[in-house]
Coordinates of C-alpha atoms in Angstrom, one line a residue:
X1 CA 8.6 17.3 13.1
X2 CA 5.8 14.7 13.3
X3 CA 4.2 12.1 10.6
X4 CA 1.1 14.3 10.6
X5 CA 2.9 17.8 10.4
X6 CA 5.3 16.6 7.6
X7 CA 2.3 15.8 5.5
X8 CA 0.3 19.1 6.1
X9 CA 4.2 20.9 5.5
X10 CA 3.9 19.6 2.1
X11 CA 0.0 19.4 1.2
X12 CA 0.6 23.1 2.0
X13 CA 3.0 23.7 -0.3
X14 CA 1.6 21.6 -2.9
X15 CA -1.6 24.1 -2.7
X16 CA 0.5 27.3 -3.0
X17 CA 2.4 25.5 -6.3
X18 CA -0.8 24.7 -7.8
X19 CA -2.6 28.2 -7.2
X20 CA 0.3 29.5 -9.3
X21 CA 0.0 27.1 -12.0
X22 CA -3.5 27.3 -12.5
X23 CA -2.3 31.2 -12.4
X24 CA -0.1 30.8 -15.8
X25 CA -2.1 28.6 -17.3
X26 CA -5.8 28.6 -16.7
X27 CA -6.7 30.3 -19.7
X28 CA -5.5 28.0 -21.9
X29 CA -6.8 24.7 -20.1
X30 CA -10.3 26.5 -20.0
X31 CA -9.9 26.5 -23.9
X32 CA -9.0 22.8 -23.9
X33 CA -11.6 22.0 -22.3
X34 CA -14.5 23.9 -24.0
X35 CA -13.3 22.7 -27.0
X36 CA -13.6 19.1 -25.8
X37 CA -17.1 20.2 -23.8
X38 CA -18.7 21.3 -27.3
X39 CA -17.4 18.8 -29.8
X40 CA -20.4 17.5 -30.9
X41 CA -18.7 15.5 -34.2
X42 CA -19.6 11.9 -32.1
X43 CA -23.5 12.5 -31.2
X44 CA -25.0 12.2 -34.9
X45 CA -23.7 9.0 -34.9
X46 CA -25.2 8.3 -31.4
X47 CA -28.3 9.2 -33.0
X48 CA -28.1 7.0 -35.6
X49 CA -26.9 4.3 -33.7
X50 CA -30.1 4.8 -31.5
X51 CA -32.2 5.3 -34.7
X52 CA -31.1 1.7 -36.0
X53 CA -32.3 -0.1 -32.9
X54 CA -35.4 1.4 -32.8
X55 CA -35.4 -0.4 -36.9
X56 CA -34.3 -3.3 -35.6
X57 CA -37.1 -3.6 -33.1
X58 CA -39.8 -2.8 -35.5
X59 CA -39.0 -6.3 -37.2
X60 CA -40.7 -7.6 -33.9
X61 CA -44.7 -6.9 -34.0
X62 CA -44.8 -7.9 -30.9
X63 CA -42.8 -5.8 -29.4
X64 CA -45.7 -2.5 -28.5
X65 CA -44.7 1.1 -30.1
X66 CA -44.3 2.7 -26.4
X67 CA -42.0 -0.2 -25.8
X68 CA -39.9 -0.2 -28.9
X69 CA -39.4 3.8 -28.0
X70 CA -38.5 2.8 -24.5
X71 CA -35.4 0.6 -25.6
X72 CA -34.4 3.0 -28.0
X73 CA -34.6 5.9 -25.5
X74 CA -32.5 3.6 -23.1
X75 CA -29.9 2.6 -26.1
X76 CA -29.8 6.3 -26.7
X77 CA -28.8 7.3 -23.0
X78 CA -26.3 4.2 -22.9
X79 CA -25.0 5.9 -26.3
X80 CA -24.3 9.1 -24.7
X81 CA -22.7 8.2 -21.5
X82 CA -20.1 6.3 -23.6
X83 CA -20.2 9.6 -25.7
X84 CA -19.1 11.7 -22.9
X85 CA -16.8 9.0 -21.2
X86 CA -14.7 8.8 -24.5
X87 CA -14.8 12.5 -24.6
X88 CA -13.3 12.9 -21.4
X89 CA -10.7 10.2 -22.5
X90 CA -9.2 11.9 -24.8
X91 CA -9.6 15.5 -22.9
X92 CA -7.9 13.9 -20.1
X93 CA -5.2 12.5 -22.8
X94 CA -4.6 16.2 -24.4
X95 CA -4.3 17.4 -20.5
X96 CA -1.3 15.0 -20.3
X97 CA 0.4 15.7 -23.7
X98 CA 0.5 19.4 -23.0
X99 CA 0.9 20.1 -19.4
X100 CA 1.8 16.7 -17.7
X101 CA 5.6 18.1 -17.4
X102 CA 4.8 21.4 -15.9
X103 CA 1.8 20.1 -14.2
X104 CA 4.4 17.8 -12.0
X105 CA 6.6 20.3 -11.2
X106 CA 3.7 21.4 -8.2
X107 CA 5.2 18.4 -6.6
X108 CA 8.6 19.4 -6.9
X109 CA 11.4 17.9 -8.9
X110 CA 9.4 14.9 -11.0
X111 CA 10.2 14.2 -14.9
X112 CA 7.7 12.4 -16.8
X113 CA 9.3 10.2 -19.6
X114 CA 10.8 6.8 -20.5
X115 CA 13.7 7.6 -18.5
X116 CA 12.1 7.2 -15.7
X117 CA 10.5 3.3 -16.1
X118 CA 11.8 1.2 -13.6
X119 CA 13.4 -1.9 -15.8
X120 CA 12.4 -5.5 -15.4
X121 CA 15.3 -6.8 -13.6
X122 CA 14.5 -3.8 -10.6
X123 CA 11.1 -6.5 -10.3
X124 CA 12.7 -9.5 -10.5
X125 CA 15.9 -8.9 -8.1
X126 CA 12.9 -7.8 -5.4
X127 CA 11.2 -11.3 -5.4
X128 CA 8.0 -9.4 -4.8
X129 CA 6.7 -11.5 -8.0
X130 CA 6.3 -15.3 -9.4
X131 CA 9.2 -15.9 -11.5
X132 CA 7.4 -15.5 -14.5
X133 CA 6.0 -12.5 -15.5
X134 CA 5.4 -10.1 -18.4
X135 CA 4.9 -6.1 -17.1
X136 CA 3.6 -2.9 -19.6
X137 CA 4.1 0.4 -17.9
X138 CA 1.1 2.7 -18.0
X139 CA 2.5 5.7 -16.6
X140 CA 5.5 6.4 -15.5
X141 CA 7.5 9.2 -13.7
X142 CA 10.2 10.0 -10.6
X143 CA 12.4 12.7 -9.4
X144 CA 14.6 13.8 -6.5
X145 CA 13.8 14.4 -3.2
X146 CA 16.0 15.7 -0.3
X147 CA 18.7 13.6 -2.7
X148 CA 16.7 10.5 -2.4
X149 CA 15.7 9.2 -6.0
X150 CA 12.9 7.9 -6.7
X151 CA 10.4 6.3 -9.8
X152 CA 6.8 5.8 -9.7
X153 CA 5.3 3.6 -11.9
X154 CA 1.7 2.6 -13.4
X155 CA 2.1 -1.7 -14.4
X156 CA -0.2 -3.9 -15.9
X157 CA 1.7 -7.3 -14.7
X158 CA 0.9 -10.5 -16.2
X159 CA 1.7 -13.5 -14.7
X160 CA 1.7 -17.1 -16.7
X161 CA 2.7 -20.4 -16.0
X162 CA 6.0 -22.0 -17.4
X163 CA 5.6 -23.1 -21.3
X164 CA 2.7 -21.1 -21.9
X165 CA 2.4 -19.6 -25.1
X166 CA 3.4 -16.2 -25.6
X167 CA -0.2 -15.3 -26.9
X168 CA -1.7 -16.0 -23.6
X169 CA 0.5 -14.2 -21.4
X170 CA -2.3 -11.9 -21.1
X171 CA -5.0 -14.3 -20.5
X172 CA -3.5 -15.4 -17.1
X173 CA -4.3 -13.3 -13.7
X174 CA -3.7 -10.2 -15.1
X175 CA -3.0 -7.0 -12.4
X176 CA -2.4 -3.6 -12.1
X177 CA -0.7 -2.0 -9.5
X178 CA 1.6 1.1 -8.6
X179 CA 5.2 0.1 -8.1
X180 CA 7.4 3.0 -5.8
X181 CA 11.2 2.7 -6.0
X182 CA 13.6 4.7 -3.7
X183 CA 17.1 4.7 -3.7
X184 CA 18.7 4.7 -0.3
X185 CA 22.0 5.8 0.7
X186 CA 21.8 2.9 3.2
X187 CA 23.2 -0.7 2.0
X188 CA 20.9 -3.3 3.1
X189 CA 22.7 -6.8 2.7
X190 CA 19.9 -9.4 3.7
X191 CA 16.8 -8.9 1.6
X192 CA 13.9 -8.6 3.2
X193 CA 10.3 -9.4 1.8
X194 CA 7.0 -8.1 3.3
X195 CA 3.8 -9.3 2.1
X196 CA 0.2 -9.2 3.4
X197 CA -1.1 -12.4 5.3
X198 CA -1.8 -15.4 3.7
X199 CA -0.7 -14.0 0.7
X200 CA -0.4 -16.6 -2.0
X201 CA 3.0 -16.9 -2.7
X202 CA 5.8 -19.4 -3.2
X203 CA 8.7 -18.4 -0.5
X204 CA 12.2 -19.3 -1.5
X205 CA 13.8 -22.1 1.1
X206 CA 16.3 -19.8 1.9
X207 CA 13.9 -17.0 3.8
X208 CA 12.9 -17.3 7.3
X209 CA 9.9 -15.4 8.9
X210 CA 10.4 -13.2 11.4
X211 CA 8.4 -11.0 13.8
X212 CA 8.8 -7.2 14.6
X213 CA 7.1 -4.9 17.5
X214 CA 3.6 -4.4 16.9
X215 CA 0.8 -6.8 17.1
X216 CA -1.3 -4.8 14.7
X217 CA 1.2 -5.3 11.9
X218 CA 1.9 -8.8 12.9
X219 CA -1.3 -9.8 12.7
X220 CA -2.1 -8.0 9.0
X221 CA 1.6 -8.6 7.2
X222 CA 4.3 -11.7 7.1
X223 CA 8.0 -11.0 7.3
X224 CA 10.0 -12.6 5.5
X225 CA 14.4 -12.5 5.7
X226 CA 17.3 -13.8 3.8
X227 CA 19.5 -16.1 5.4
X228 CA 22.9 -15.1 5.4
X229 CA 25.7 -17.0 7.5
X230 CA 25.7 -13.4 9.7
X231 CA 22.3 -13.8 11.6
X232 CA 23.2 -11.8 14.3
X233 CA 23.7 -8.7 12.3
X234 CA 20.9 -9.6 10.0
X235 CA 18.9 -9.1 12.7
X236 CA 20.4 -5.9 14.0
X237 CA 19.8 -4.9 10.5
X238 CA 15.9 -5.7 10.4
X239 CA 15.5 -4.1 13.7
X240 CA 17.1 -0.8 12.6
X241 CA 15.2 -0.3 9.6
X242 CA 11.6 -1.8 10.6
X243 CA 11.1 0.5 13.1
X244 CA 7.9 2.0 14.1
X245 CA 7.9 5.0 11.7
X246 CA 8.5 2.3 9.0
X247 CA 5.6 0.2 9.9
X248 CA 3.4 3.5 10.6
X249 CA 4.4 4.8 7.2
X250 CA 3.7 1.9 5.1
X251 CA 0.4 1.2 6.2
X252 CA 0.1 5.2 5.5
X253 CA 1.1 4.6 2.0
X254 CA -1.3 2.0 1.4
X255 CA -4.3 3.9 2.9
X256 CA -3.1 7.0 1.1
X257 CA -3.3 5.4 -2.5
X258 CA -6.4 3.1 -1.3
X259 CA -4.7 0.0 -2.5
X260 CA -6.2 -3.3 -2.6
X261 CA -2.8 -4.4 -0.5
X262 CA 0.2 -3.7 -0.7
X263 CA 3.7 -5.7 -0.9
X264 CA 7.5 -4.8 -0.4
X265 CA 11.1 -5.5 -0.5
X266 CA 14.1 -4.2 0.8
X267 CA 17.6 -5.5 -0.8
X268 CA 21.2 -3.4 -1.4
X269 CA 20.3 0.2 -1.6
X270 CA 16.7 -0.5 -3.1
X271 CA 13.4 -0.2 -1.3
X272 CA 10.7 -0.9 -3.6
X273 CA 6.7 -1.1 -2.8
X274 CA 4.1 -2.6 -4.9
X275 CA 0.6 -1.1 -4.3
X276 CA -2.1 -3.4 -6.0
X277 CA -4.8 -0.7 -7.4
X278 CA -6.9 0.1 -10.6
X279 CA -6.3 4.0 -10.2
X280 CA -4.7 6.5 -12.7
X281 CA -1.4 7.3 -11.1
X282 CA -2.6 11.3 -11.5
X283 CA -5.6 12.3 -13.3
X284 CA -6.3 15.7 -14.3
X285 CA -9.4 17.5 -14.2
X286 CA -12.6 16.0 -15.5
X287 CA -14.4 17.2 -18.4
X288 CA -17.6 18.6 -17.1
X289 CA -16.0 20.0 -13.6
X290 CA -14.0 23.0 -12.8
X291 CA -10.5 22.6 -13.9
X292 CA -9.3 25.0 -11.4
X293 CA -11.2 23.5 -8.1
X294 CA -8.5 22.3 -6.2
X295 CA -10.7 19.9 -4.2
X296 CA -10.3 17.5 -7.4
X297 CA -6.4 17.2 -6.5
X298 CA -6.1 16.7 -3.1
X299 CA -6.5 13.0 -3.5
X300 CA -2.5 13.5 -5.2
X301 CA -1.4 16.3 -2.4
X302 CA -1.9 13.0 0.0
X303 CA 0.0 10.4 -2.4
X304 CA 2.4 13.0 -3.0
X305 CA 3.0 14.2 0.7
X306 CA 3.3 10.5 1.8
X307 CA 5.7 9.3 -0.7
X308 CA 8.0 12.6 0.9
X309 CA 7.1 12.0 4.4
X310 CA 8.2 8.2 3.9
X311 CA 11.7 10.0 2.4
X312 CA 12.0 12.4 5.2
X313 CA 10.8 9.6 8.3
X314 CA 12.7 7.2 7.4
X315 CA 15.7 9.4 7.0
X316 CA 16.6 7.5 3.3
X317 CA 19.2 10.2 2.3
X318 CA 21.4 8.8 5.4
X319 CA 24.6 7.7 4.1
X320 CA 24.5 4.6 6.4
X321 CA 26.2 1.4 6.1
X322 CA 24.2 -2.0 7.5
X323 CA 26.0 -5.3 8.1

């Protein structure tokens, strides 16, 4: 089965999973979200808020009665459109609370908890990142599939420079990004680094860049290897996994989740892939659309359907042995 059949495989099973979710609990998410659609307890203080600028502008006689109503009209409308932007906030927040969990479960075998944060020391053994950094997860969930485990996680990363003071670790370059971990039954022994061109950071000495089949991706990503004293079989080893369905499906993944770029390494049993993106990791319906349209999801039924495809390509549950 092809790249392109895998994904409509799953992205049709996704659809039949979520028909019969919305099935067992539309009713209830309709009440959720006509509660949240009529609460009304923020816009008297909108109108206040509105009413005091118009005050304020009185104290300026030279300011024209049509023009001290225009600015308040215009504070209003600003007033409102925060109104209903916090309002969805915290509808969006209630979706999570009470159907997250069996919300995931259209994408098959996911938990959405602590468990599943992928620790510190996961980032730094990749040498995807500067050596000092400071991460907060936003979201974070993973699961099983075809006995390949995986974590996806939602990280504000902060990266400071030696000495600084622990109050400004947020004050320097701050990024968010989605970080995807899979557990291979393969062993990889030489760590392998890929990162976009030019991409501003400071290679170890003991990497060497390398080349692979394909001009395209040559021309958009670096390669980086380990040296070991074994180069022949390190570069058996890079040659067996960076095949062409590995470089077609890591470009996918990047497109997919419409990431500013995207990074990755490859070391032991441990593939993991940094996607640089503002996005919520999975947003539920919006306040003020239909909660059951599935056109609003279809966005995740791609994510979703290329994290599995890059499972089920790349053949991850393999119990193979390199170097």
């Amino acid at each position: 089965m092809n790249n392109i059949d895998l994904m409509d495989k799953y992205k049709g099973e996704f659809a039949v999973n979520f028909e019969q979710f919305m099935e067992n609990n539309l009713s209830s998410l309709k009440e959720e979200q006509k509660k949240y659609g009529f609460d009304l307890s923020l816009f008297p203080f909108l109108l206040c808020f509105s009413g005091f600028v118009l005050i304020l502008l009185t104290d300026y006689p030279r300011y024209t009665l049509f023009f001290q109503c225009f600015y308040s009209t215009v504070y209003l409308f600003v007033a409102v459109i925060l109104w209903v932007y916090l309002s969805n906030k915290c509808y969006q927040q209630e979706l999570k609370n009470k159907v997250y969990a069996p919300f995931l479960n259209i994408f098959g075998n996911l938990r959405y908890n602590k468990t599943q944060l992928i620790p510190d020391s996961v980032l730094e053994k990749s040498d995807l990142f500067d050596k000092f950094f400071k991460t907060h997860a936003i979201e974070k969930f993973g699961g099983w599939h075809n006995n390949v485990k995986f974590k996806i996680n939602k990280f504000k990363i902060c990266r400071f420079k030696k000495g600084m003071d622990i109050y400004k670790f947020y004050k320097y370059r701050p990024y968010k990004g989605i970080v995807l971990h899979f557990r291979m039954k393969k062993h990889f022994n030489a760590r392998l680094l890929i990162f976009p061109k030019n991409f501003e950071r400071s290679i170890l000495s003991n990497y060497e860049r390398i080349v692979v089949e394909g001009e395209n991706f040559n021309n958009h990503y670096d390669i980086w290897v380990e040296k070991t004293s074994r180069d022949d079989s390190r570069h058996n080893d890079v040659k067996y996994l960076l095949n062409t369905a590995f470089l077609d499906k890591f470009i996918q993944l990047k497109t997919t989740f419409k990431a500013k770029s995207i990074k990755c390494s490859v070391y032991g049993d441990s593939i993991l892939i940094f996607l640089e993106s503002n996005k919520d990791l999975i947003r539920l319906s919006h306040l003020f659309k239909r909660i059951d349209d599935i056109n609003q999801y279809k966005h995740l039924f791609d994510e979703f359907a290329s994290v599995f495809s890059f499972i089920d390509v790349l053949n991850l549950s393999s119990k193979i042995k390199l170097s």
